[in-house]
Each structure stands twice: as C-alpha cells, then as structure tokens.
Amino acid sequence: MNSSEENVRLTAGDVELTVAPRHGCRIESLAIGGTELLRQGERYGCFPMAPWCGRIENGVFRDGADRYQMPLNAAPHAIHGTVRDQPWRTARHTATEAAFTCELAEPWPYPGRATQVVELGEDSLTLRMGIEATENSFPAQAGWHPWFRRVLGDSEVRIDFDPAWQEERGGDHLPTGRRIDPLPGPWDDCFGMPDGVRVTLTWPGRLELTVTGRTEWVVIYDEQPEAVCVEPQSGPPNGLNTLPRLVTPIDPLEIETTWTWRRL
C-alpha cells in the first residue's frame, strides 16, 4: 500500500482522528477520550461533498446553454457530489494536521481539483476545502456531511440552532424556492444562517460540540435513530441550478468549518 492509500491518523492529547484518503477522504473516526463521536460504517463518518451538495433535480444541471446529466445515485436525483467516491492523495501530514488533493473526474464534466485540509486540536477540529478550475470555469458547491452518533453512552443528543429561515422542502425533497419560518423537526432540511453557521449538539452529562462556519447554509438531518447530521455547505440543495457559484482558474471556491467541544 503506498502513502497515498494509507489511512492518516492525527492525535492531540486524548483526541484521535482517522482520515481514509482512498475512501473519498472521509473522516472515519473522531474519538474524544476514547468515545467515538461519528457513526461507523462504509457510508458514514464525515465525508466532503463536492462539486455539489445535496440533491440535483433529476441529476441535471445547466451551465449556460450546456446541459449535463449526473448519475442518479439517489433516484430520481443525484446527491452529494463525486469526490466522496474517488481516491484522494495525501499531500502532507504531521501529528495534528493533514492536507489532501483530488482531481475532479468523470462523471463531472470539467477539469478541476479539490483540496481538503484537516487540523486537529485538543478541543477543536478545523476543516478547509477548496475547489479550483484548472481549465474552464464551472458552477460548484462544497460542504461536509458528518454523521454524529445520536446517543453517547446513555445520553441522547439535543440540537440547538437559530436559523433566519428554512428552505421550504417540496415532495421531491428539493427546495421550492420559498423561504419559510423554521419548522420543528425531524428534519431533512436546509436552513439559512446569514451571520454564519452555528449549531450546537449537546449530549447531556457527556459532551457539547458546536459546528461553526462562515457560510450561511446548513442542512440538518435527524430522521434516523442512529445519528444526526449537521452539514455546513456553500449553497442550498439543487444550488447548481438555483444559486450557481462560478469557480474560475483565478477564483476558487473556499469553505471552512470548525467543530469545538467541551466535556460536561
């Protein structure tokens, strides 16, 4: 196994994190004092979403007059981008920080590159992602999809956040284009936080973890009994069609999120 395929393990105090570059640069494990925070399994952990987040309607997006069809991996839609299904290369790593790269490839139609930097502290984790165009410009999104365990020991998580609005979700699981007052959960929904994402997960008596980021979009998913997801991202679902962010060779898309925690 060469260095680009090996899992990368970071440690800071009694916090341990494992990234699997060959598995879509997914964070497979984040353990604090021996307690695993992420749901385990092939589909879980925390994976980068790029060059789009959430669903694309019927897998189709348009760039000017050009129309592109992405595979329907969440029929009838395409979901969560392509880089989570690609091997990444480890560019560098130390005991507490690592950087990874991935060339955008088919079925994505444009040449480009994704980068992810992971920086671990004793009470924080910072993730940075960049999407750059190496030839022609293209619309893109980026974000993260962590699966946090709903229950730690005998403590079930509580989700606290104060969004400015909720994207109304249609029967096809896509935003309708209307912004509504936030509804009570359970959620598989996108919310707007124009002052930056801030969502706190509390496992009473165990841990408090806060997800922050400068982006104004976050998807909350808590419809499964095993886990909850807090997904900061650069645009809403179906955003390649409704709110495209153009990436050019001189203007990459850059996004960052930080998780901070304290033990209770």
PDB file of C-alpha atoms in Angstrom:
ATOM      1  CA  MET A   1       0.000   0.000   0.000  1.00  0.00           C
ATOM      2  CA  ASN A   2       1.572   3.317  -0.995  1.00  0.00           C
ATOM      3  CA  SER A   3       1.443   6.522   1.024  1.00  0.00           C
ATOM      4  CA  SER A   4      -1.467   7.924  -0.976  1.00  0.00           C
ATOM      5  CA  GLU A   5      -3.615   4.946   0.071  1.00  0.00           C
ATOM      6  CA  GLU A   6      -2.790   4.686   3.752  1.00  0.00           C
ATOM      7  CA  ASN A   7      -5.150   5.981   6.388  1.00  0.00           C
ATOM      8  CA  VAL A   8      -3.894   9.111   8.126  1.00  0.00           C
ATOM      9  CA  ARG A   9      -4.181   9.294  11.910  1.00  0.00           C
ATOM     10  CA  LEU A  10      -3.979  12.571  13.807  1.00  0.00           C
ATOM     11  CA  THR A  11      -3.741  12.942  17.587  1.00  0.00           C
ATOM     12  CA  ALA A  12      -3.971  15.866  20.001  1.00  0.00           C
ATOM     13  CA  GLY A  13      -3.982  14.970  23.682  1.00  0.00           C
ATOM     14  CA  ASP A  14      -6.534  12.190  24.094  1.00  0.00           C
ATOM     15  CA  VAL A  15      -8.321  13.083  20.832  1.00  0.00           C
ATOM     16  CA  GLU A  16      -7.745  10.775  17.860  1.00  0.00           C
ATOM     17  CA  LEU A  17      -8.933  11.209  14.265  1.00  0.00           C
ATOM     18  CA  THR A  18      -8.601   8.917  11.235  1.00  0.00           C
ATOM     19  CA  VAL A  19      -8.931  10.006   7.584  1.00  0.00           C
ATOM     20  CA  ALA A  20      -9.214   7.476   4.739  1.00  0.00           C
ATOM     21  CA  PRO A  21      -7.923   9.145   1.534  1.00  0.00           C
ATOM     22  CA  ARG A  22      -8.779   6.141  -0.631  1.00  0.00           C
ATOM     23  CA  HIS A  23     -12.363   6.260   0.661  1.00  0.00           C
ATOM     24  CA  GLY A  24     -13.281   9.735  -0.528  1.00  0.00           C
ATOM     25  CA  CYS A  25     -11.074  11.478   2.061  1.00  0.00           C
ATOM     26  CA  ARG A  26     -13.670  10.519   4.638  1.00  0.00           C
ATOM     27  CA  ILE A  27     -13.057  11.057   8.336  1.00  0.00           C
ATOM     28  CA  GLU A  28     -13.752   7.540   9.503  1.00  0.00           C
ATOM     29  CA  SER A  29     -13.295   8.177  13.221  1.00  0.00           C
ATOM     30  CA  LEU A  30     -13.180  11.016  15.733  1.00  0.00           C
ATOM     31  CA  ALA A  31     -12.695   9.759  19.280  1.00  0.00           C
ATOM     32  CA  ILE A  32     -12.526  12.076  22.298  1.00  0.00           C
ATOM     33  CA  GLY A  33     -11.198  10.413  25.429  1.00  0.00           C
ATOM     34  CA  GLY A  34     -11.937   7.040  23.868  1.00  0.00           C
ATOM     35  CA  THR A  35     -15.546   7.928  22.959  1.00  0.00           C
ATOM     36  CA  GLU A  36     -16.343   7.689  19.243  1.00  0.00           C
ATOM     37  CA  LEU A  37     -18.422  10.646  18.011  1.00  0.00           C
ATOM     38  CA  LEU A  38     -19.108   9.520  14.441  1.00  0.00           C
ATOM     39  CA  ARG A  39     -21.411   6.782  13.265  1.00  0.00           C
ATOM     40  CA  GLN A  40     -19.308   3.913  11.964  1.00  0.00           C
ATOM     41  CA  GLY A  41     -19.756   2.159   8.629  1.00  0.00           C
ATOM     42  CA  GLU A  42     -18.983   2.358   4.934  1.00  0.00           C
ATOM     43  CA  ARG A  43     -21.399   5.254   4.264  1.00  0.00           C
ATOM     44  CA  TYR A  44     -20.858   7.230   7.429  1.00  0.00           C
ATOM     45  CA  GLY A  45     -18.126   9.088   9.298  1.00  0.00           C
ATOM     46  CA  CYS A  46     -17.759  12.566   7.776  1.00  0.00           C
ATOM     47  CA  PHE A  47     -17.222  12.995   4.050  1.00  0.00           C
ATOM     48  CA  PRO A  48     -16.562  16.037   1.840  1.00  0.00           C
ATOM     49  CA  MET A  49     -19.315  16.998  -0.595  1.00  0.00           C
ATOM     50  CA  ALA A  50     -18.133  18.468  -3.912  1.00  0.00           C
ATOM     51  CA  PRO A  51     -18.525  19.679  -6.595  1.00  0.00           C
ATOM     52  CA  TRP A  52     -22.130  19.875  -5.371  1.00  0.00           C
ATOM     53  CA  CYS A  53     -24.025  19.359  -2.101  1.00  0.00           C
ATOM     54  CA  GLY A  54     -27.319  17.623  -1.507  1.00  0.00           C
ATOM     55  CA  ARG A  55     -29.571  16.752  -4.421  1.00  0.00           C
ATOM     56  CA  ILE A  56     -29.519  17.921  -8.050  1.00  0.00           C
ATOM     57  CA  GLU A  57     -33.003  17.777  -9.547  1.00  0.00           C
ATOM     58  CA  ASN A  58     -33.234  14.689 -11.772  1.00  0.00           C
ATOM     59  CA  GLY A  59     -29.421  14.710 -11.837  1.00  0.00           C
ATOM     60  CA  VAL A  60     -29.402  17.529 -14.395  1.00  0.00           C
ATOM     61  CA  PHE A  61     -27.622  20.862 -14.153  1.00  0.00           C
ATOM     62  CA  ARG A  62     -27.085  23.552 -16.739  1.00  0.00           C
ATOM     63  CA  ASP A  63     -24.123  25.809 -17.341  1.00  0.00           C
ATOM     64  CA  GLY A  64     -25.289  28.423 -19.796  1.00  0.00           C
ATOM     65  CA  ALA A  65     -26.565  26.568 -22.849  1.00  0.00           C
ATOM     66  CA  ASP A  66     -24.869  23.301 -21.833  1.00  0.00           C
ATOM     67  CA  ARG A  67     -26.828  20.561 -20.083  1.00  0.00           C
ATOM     68  CA  TYR A  68     -25.163  17.833 -18.027  1.00  0.00           C
ATOM     69  CA  GLN A  69     -26.571  14.611 -16.601  1.00  0.00           C
ATOM     70  CA  MET A  70     -25.125  13.221 -13.380  1.00  0.00           C
ATOM     71  CA  PRO A  71     -25.719   9.613 -12.238  1.00  0.00           C
ATOM     72  CA  LEU A  72     -28.947   9.134 -10.294  1.00  0.00           C
ATOM     73  CA  ASN A  73     -27.426   7.770  -7.096  1.00  0.00           C
ATOM     74  CA  ALA A  74     -30.469   8.888  -5.060  1.00  0.00           C
ATOM     75  CA  ALA A  75     -33.133   8.327  -7.730  1.00  0.00           C
ATOM     76  CA  PRO A  76     -34.688  10.366  -9.169  1.00  0.00           C
ATOM     77  CA  HIS A  77     -31.869  12.748  -8.164  1.00  0.00           C
ATOM     78  CA  ALA A  78     -28.074  12.889  -7.966  1.00  0.00           C
ATOM     79  CA  ILE A  79     -26.731  13.536  -4.482  1.00  0.00           C
ATOM     80  CA  HIS A  80     -23.644  14.766  -2.593  1.00  0.00           C
ATOM     81  CA  GLY A  81     -21.129  15.195  -5.427  1.00  0.00           C
ATOM     82  CA  THR A  82     -18.452  12.892  -6.803  1.00  0.00           C
ATOM     83  CA  VAL A  83     -15.343  13.301  -4.637  1.00  0.00           C
ATOM     84  CA  ARG A  84     -16.661  11.082  -1.818  1.00  0.00           C
ATOM     85  CA  ASP A  85     -16.461   8.196  -4.319  1.00  0.00           C
ATOM     86  CA  GLN A  86     -12.926   8.971  -5.520  1.00  0.00           C
ATOM     87  CA  PRO A  87      -9.484   8.220  -4.077  1.00  0.00           C
ATOM     88  CA  TRP A  88      -7.595  11.234  -2.802  1.00  0.00           C
ATOM     89  CA  ARG A  89      -3.851  11.781  -2.435  1.00  0.00           C
ATOM     90  CA  THR A  90      -2.176  12.731   0.825  1.00  0.00           C
ATOM     91  CA  ALA A  91      -0.131  15.854   0.120  1.00  0.00           C
ATOM     92  CA  ARG A  92       1.350  16.212   3.607  1.00  0.00           C
ATOM     93  CA  HIS A  93       0.663  15.421   7.231  1.00  0.00           C
ATOM     94  CA  THR A  94       2.022  15.931  10.706  1.00  0.00           C
ATOM     95  CA  ALA A  95       0.769  14.639  14.039  1.00  0.00           C
ATOM     96  CA  THR A  96      -2.100  17.147  14.103  1.00  0.00           C
ATOM     97  CA  GLU A  97      -2.633  18.379  10.506  1.00  0.00           C
ATOM     98  CA  ALA A  98      -3.007  16.838   7.058  1.00  0.00           C
ATOM     99  CA  ALA A  99      -3.737  18.029   3.522  1.00  0.00           C
ATOM    100  CA  PHE A 100      -5.260  16.030   0.674  1.00  0.00           C
ATOM    101  CA  THR A 101      -5.960  16.573  -3.014  1.00  0.00           C
ATOM    102  CA  CYS A 102      -8.282  15.017  -5.584  1.00  0.00           C
ATOM    103  CA  GLU A 103      -8.625  15.618  -9.311  1.00  0.00           C
ATOM    104  CA  LEU A 104     -12.235  16.104 -10.389  1.00  0.00           C
ATOM    105  CA  ALA A 105     -13.063  13.269 -12.760  1.00  0.00           C
ATOM    106  CA  GLU A 106     -15.933  11.653 -14.661  1.00  0.00           C
ATOM    107  CA  PRO A 107     -18.848  11.874 -14.431  1.00  0.00           C
ATOM    108  CA  TRP A 108     -18.046  15.523 -13.595  1.00  0.00           C
ATOM    109  CA  PRO A 109     -17.536  17.212 -16.979  1.00  0.00           C
ATOM    110  CA  TYR A 110     -14.957  19.871 -16.043  1.00  0.00           C
ATOM    111  CA  PRO A 111     -11.251  19.550 -15.179  1.00  0.00           C
ATOM    112  CA  GLY A 112     -10.578  20.757 -11.680  1.00  0.00           C
ATOM    113  CA  ARG A 113      -9.128  19.937  -8.316  1.00  0.00           C
ATOM    114  CA  ALA A 114     -10.431  19.570  -4.775  1.00  0.00           C
ATOM    115  CA  THR A 115      -8.314  20.050  -1.666  1.00  0.00           C
ATOM    116  CA  GLN A 116      -9.114  19.283   1.947  1.00  0.00           C
ATOM    117  CA  VAL A 117      -7.106  20.311   4.999  1.00  0.00           C
ATOM    118  CA  VAL A 118      -7.790  18.718   8.405  1.00  0.00           C
ATOM    119  CA  GLU A 119      -6.388  20.349  11.546  1.00  0.00           C
ATOM    120  CA  LEU A 120      -6.938  18.729  14.938  1.00  0.00           C
ATOM    121  CA  GLY A 121      -6.623  20.314  18.383  1.00  0.00           C
ATOM    122  CA  GLU A 122      -7.379  19.028  21.872  1.00  0.00           C
ATOM    123  CA  ASP A 123     -10.749  20.808  21.838  1.00  0.00           C
ATOM    124  CA  SER A 124     -11.337  21.587  18.147  1.00  0.00           C
ATOM    125  CA  LEU A 125     -11.295  20.324  14.588  1.00  0.00           C
ATOM    126  CA  THR A 126     -10.992  22.680  11.618  1.00  0.00           C
ATOM    127  CA  LEU A 127     -11.791  21.519   8.079  1.00  0.00           C
ATOM    128  CA  ARG A 128     -10.992  23.546   4.973  1.00  0.00           C
ATOM    129  CA  MET A 129     -11.928  22.696   1.409  1.00  0.00           C
ATOM    130  CA  GLY A 130     -11.147  24.318  -1.912  1.00  0.00           C
ATOM    131  CA  ILE A 131     -12.476  23.711  -5.415  1.00  0.00           C
ATOM    132  CA  GLU A 132     -10.446  25.126  -8.295  1.00  0.00           C
ATOM    133  CA  ALA A 133     -10.943  25.103 -12.045  1.00  0.00           C
ATOM    134  CA  THR A 134      -7.843  24.052 -13.971  1.00  0.00           C
ATOM    135  CA  GLU A 135      -9.214  24.991 -17.410  1.00  0.00           C
ATOM    136  CA  ASN A 136     -12.738  26.323 -17.980  1.00  0.00           C
ATOM    137  CA  SER A 137     -14.913  27.885 -15.308  1.00  0.00           C
ATOM    138  CA  PHE A 138     -17.831  25.889 -13.877  1.00  0.00           C
ATOM    139  CA  PRO A 139     -20.553  26.103 -11.206  1.00  0.00           C
ATOM    140  CA  ALA A 140     -19.720  24.307  -7.969  1.00  0.00           C
ATOM    141  CA  GLN A 141     -20.579  23.794  -4.323  1.00  0.00           C
ATOM    142  CA  ALA A 142     -18.676  22.362  -1.376  1.00  0.00           C
ATOM    143  CA  GLY A 143     -19.545  21.194   2.113  1.00  0.00           C
ATOM    144  CA  TRP A 144     -19.279  18.392   4.671  1.00  0.00           C
ATOM    145  CA  HIS A 145     -21.606  15.604   5.698  1.00  0.00           C
ATOM    146  CA  PRO A 146     -20.818  14.380   9.230  1.00  0.00           C
ATOM    147  CA  TRP A 147     -22.834  11.603  10.838  1.00  0.00           C
ATOM    148  CA  PHE A 148     -22.744  12.238  14.591  1.00  0.00           C
ATOM    149  CA  ARG A 149     -23.903   9.445  16.883  1.00  0.00           C
ATOM    150  CA  ARG A 150     -27.293  10.252  18.327  1.00  0.00           C
ATOM    151  CA  VAL A 151     -26.522   8.548  21.640  1.00  0.00           C
ATOM    152  CA  LEU A 152     -23.268   8.616  23.586  1.00  0.00           C
ATOM    153  CA  GLY A 153     -23.444   6.144  26.458  1.00  0.00           C
ATOM    154  CA  ASP A 154     -26.957   6.691  27.797  1.00  0.00           C
ATOM    155  CA  SER A 155     -27.141  10.355  26.694  1.00  0.00           C
ATOM    156  CA  GLU A 156     -29.200  11.341  23.634  1.00  0.00           C
ATOM    157  CA  VAL A 157     -28.203  14.402  21.642  1.00  0.00           C
ATOM    158  CA  ARG A 158     -30.054  17.719  21.654  1.00  0.00           C
ATOM    159  CA  ILE A 159     -29.770  20.041  18.623  1.00  0.00           C
ATOM    160  CA  ASP A 160     -29.757  23.818  19.197  1.00  0.00           C
ATOM    161  CA  PHE A 161     -29.584  26.447  16.455  1.00  0.00           C
ATOM    162  CA  ASP A 162     -31.327  29.689  15.496  1.00  0.00           C
ATOM    163  CA  PRO A 163     -31.727  29.948  11.712  1.00  0.00           C
ATOM    164  CA  ALA A 164     -33.147  33.013   9.999  1.00  0.00           C
ATOM    165  CA  TRP A 165     -35.220  30.871   7.658  1.00  0.00           C
ATOM    166  CA  GLN A 166     -35.875  27.380   6.380  1.00  0.00           C
ATOM    167  CA  GLU A 167     -35.903  26.467   2.716  1.00  0.00           C
ATOM    168  CA  GLU A 168     -39.367  25.067   2.095  1.00  0.00           C
ATOM    169  CA  ARG A 169     -38.973  21.433   1.045  1.00  0.00           C
ATOM    170  CA  GLY A 170     -41.192  20.038  -1.685  1.00  0.00           C
ATOM    171  CA  GLY A 171     -42.413  16.484  -2.027  1.00  0.00           C
ATOM    172  CA  ASP A 172     -39.389  15.777  -4.228  1.00  0.00           C
ATOM    173  CA  HIS A 173     -37.038  16.659  -1.301  1.00  0.00           C
ATOM    174  CA  LEU A 174     -35.851  19.793  -3.139  1.00  0.00           C
ATOM    175  CA  PRO A 175     -36.266  23.414  -2.041  1.00  0.00           C
ATOM    176  CA  THR A 176     -39.304  25.018  -3.639  1.00  0.00           C
ATOM    177  CA  GLY A 177     -37.650  28.443  -3.720  1.00  0.00           C
ATOM    178  CA  ARG A 178     -39.749  29.771  -0.827  1.00  0.00           C
ATOM    179  CA  ARG A 179     -38.209  30.754   2.486  1.00  0.00           C
ATOM    180  CA  ILE A 180     -40.382  29.964   5.487  1.00  0.00           C
ATOM    181  CA  ASP A 181     -40.191  30.294   9.249  1.00  0.00           C
ATOM    182  CA  PRO A 182     -38.258  27.338  10.688  1.00  0.00           C
ATOM    183  CA  LEU A 183     -40.439  24.336  11.455  1.00  0.00           C
ATOM    184  CA  PRO A 184     -39.911  21.806  14.253  1.00  0.00           C
ATOM    185  CA  GLY A 185     -38.112  18.578  13.352  1.00  0.00           C
ATOM    186  CA  PRO A 186     -37.493  15.875  12.483  1.00  0.00           C
ATOM    187  CA  TRP A 187     -35.583  17.428   9.582  1.00  0.00           C
ATOM    188  CA  ASP A 188     -34.016  16.679   6.263  1.00  0.00           C
ATOM    189  CA  ASP A 189     -33.938  20.381   5.526  1.00  0.00           C
ATOM    190  CA  CYS A 190     -31.762  23.319   4.562  1.00  0.00           C
ATOM    191  CA  PHE A 191     -31.623  26.427   6.754  1.00  0.00           C
ATOM    192  CA  GLY A 192     -30.249  29.921   6.245  1.00  0.00           C
ATOM    193  CA  MET A 193     -27.891  31.460   8.779  1.00  0.00           C
ATOM    194  CA  PRO A 194     -26.661  34.699   7.150  1.00  0.00           C
ATOM    195  CA  ASP A 195     -24.327  35.567  10.039  1.00  0.00           C
ATOM    196  CA  GLY A 196     -22.606  32.186   9.682  1.00  0.00           C
ATOM    197  CA  VAL A 197     -23.464  28.635  10.614  1.00  0.00           C
ATOM    198  CA  ARG A 198     -23.644  27.886  14.327  1.00  0.00           C
ATOM    199  CA  VAL A 199     -25.238  24.637  15.507  1.00  0.00           C
ATOM    200  CA  THR A 200     -24.682  23.110  18.951  1.00  0.00           C
ATOM    201  CA  LEU A 201     -25.060  19.417  19.732  1.00  0.00           C
ATOM    202  CA  THR A 202     -25.328  18.539  23.413  1.00  0.00           C
ATOM    203  CA  TRP A 203     -25.168  15.074  24.913  1.00  0.00           C
ATOM    204  CA  PRO A 204     -26.208  15.957  28.500  1.00  0.00           C
ATOM    205  CA  GLY A 205     -23.620  14.946  31.054  1.00  0.00           C
ATOM    206  CA  ARG A 206     -21.179  13.912  28.319  1.00  0.00           C
ATOM    207  CA  LEU A 207     -20.221  16.466  25.691  1.00  0.00           C
ATOM    208  CA  GLU A 208     -21.155  19.718  23.974  1.00  0.00           C
ATOM    209  CA  LEU A 209     -19.994  20.210  20.375  1.00  0.00           C
ATOM    210  CA  THR A 210     -20.556  23.335  18.262  1.00  0.00           C
ATOM    211  CA  VAL A 211     -20.292  23.417  14.466  1.00  0.00           C
ATOM    212  CA  THR A 212     -19.494  26.857  13.058  1.00  0.00           C
ATOM    213  CA  GLY A 213     -18.603  28.256   9.655  1.00  0.00           C
ATOM    214  CA  ARG A 214     -18.674  31.455   7.624  1.00  0.00           C
ATOM    215  CA  THR A 215     -21.098  30.037   5.066  1.00  0.00           C
ATOM    216  CA  GLU A 216     -24.798  30.818   5.535  1.00  0.00           C
ATOM    217  CA  TRP A 217     -26.221  27.413   4.600  1.00  0.00           C
ATOM    218  CA  VAL A 218     -26.621  24.317   6.726  1.00  0.00           C
ATOM    219  CA  VAL A 219     -28.600  21.107   6.232  1.00  0.00           C
ATOM    220  CA  ILE A 220     -29.860  19.321   9.341  1.00  0.00           C
ATOM    221  CA  TYR A 221     -30.790  15.656   9.056  1.00  0.00           C
ATOM    222  CA  ASP A 222     -32.102  13.761  12.077  1.00  0.00           C
ATOM    223  CA  GLU A 223     -34.585  11.287  10.649  1.00  0.00           C
ATOM    224  CA  GLN A 224     -32.561   8.192  11.618  1.00  0.00           C
ATOM    225  CA  PRO A 225     -32.453   6.734  15.130  1.00  0.00           C
ATOM    226  CA  GLU A 226     -28.694   6.137  14.973  1.00  0.00           C
ATOM    227  CA  ALA A 227     -27.308   9.542  14.002  1.00  0.00           C
ATOM    228  CA  VAL A 228     -27.801  13.241  13.327  1.00  0.00           C
ATOM    229  CA  CYS A 229     -26.117  15.256  10.573  1.00  0.00           C
ATOM    230  CA  VAL A 230     -25.089  18.923  10.594  1.00  0.00           C
ATOM    231  CA  GLU A 231     -23.916  19.825   7.089  1.00  0.00           C
ATOM    232  CA  PRO A 232     -22.390  23.284   6.512  1.00  0.00           C
ATOM    233  CA  GLN A 233     -22.276  23.981   2.796  1.00  0.00           C
ATOM    234  CA  SER A 234     -21.714  26.800   0.319  1.00  0.00           C
ATOM    235  CA  GLY A 235     -25.228  26.759  -1.142  1.00  0.00           C
ATOM    236  CA  PRO A 236     -28.633  25.093  -0.869  1.00  0.00           C
ATOM    237  CA  PRO A 237     -29.631  21.741  -2.381  1.00  0.00           C
ATOM    238  CA  ASN A 238     -30.046  21.974  -6.160  1.00  0.00           C
ATOM    239  CA  GLY A 239     -27.893  25.081  -5.943  1.00  0.00           C
ATOM    240  CA  LEU A 240     -26.024  24.323  -9.180  1.00  0.00           C
ATOM    241  CA  ASN A 241     -29.303  25.240 -10.873  1.00  0.00           C
ATOM    242  CA  THR A 242     -30.789  27.811  -8.496  1.00  0.00           C
ATOM    243  CA  LEU A 243     -27.814  29.640  -6.985  1.00  0.00           C
ATOM    244  CA  PRO A 244     -24.701  28.753  -9.009  1.00  0.00           C
ATOM    245  CA  ARG A 245     -21.324  29.865  -7.693  1.00  0.00           C
ATOM    246  CA  LEU A 246     -18.886  30.093 -10.605  1.00  0.00           C
ATOM    247  CA  VAL A 247     -15.393  28.725  -9.999  1.00  0.00           C
ATOM    248  CA  THR A 248     -12.705  30.075 -12.325  1.00  0.00           C
ATOM    249  CA  PRO A 249      -8.954  29.414 -12.660  1.00  0.00           C
ATOM    250  CA  ILE A 250      -8.282  32.605 -10.667  1.00  0.00           C
ATOM    251  CA  ASP A 251     -11.242  32.454  -8.263  1.00  0.00           C
ATOM    252  CA  PRO A 252     -11.529  29.121  -6.434  1.00  0.00           C
ATOM    253  CA  LEU A 253     -14.357  28.198  -4.089  1.00  0.00           C
ATOM    254  CA  GLU A 254     -13.104  28.039  -0.500  1.00  0.00           C
ATOM    255  CA  ILE A 255     -15.058  26.936   2.561  1.00  0.00           C
ATOM    256  CA  GLU A 256     -14.185  26.257   6.190  1.00  0.00           C
ATOM    257  CA  THR A 257     -15.872  24.806   9.259  1.00  0.00           C
ATOM    258  CA  THR A 258     -14.714  24.389  12.846  1.00  0.00           C
ATOM    259  CA  TRP A 259     -16.022  21.994  15.444  1.00  0.00           C
ATOM    260  CA  THR A 260     -15.307  22.885  19.068  1.00  0.00           C
ATOM    261  CA  TRP A 261     -16.191  20.787  22.061  1.00  0.00           C
ATOM    262  CA  ARG A 262     -16.159  20.710  25.833  1.00  0.00           C
ATOM    263  CA  ARG A 263     -16.737  17.834  28.168  1.00  0.00           C
ATOM    264  CA  LEU A 264     -19.676  18.069  30.558  1.00  0.00           C
TER     265      LEU A 264
END
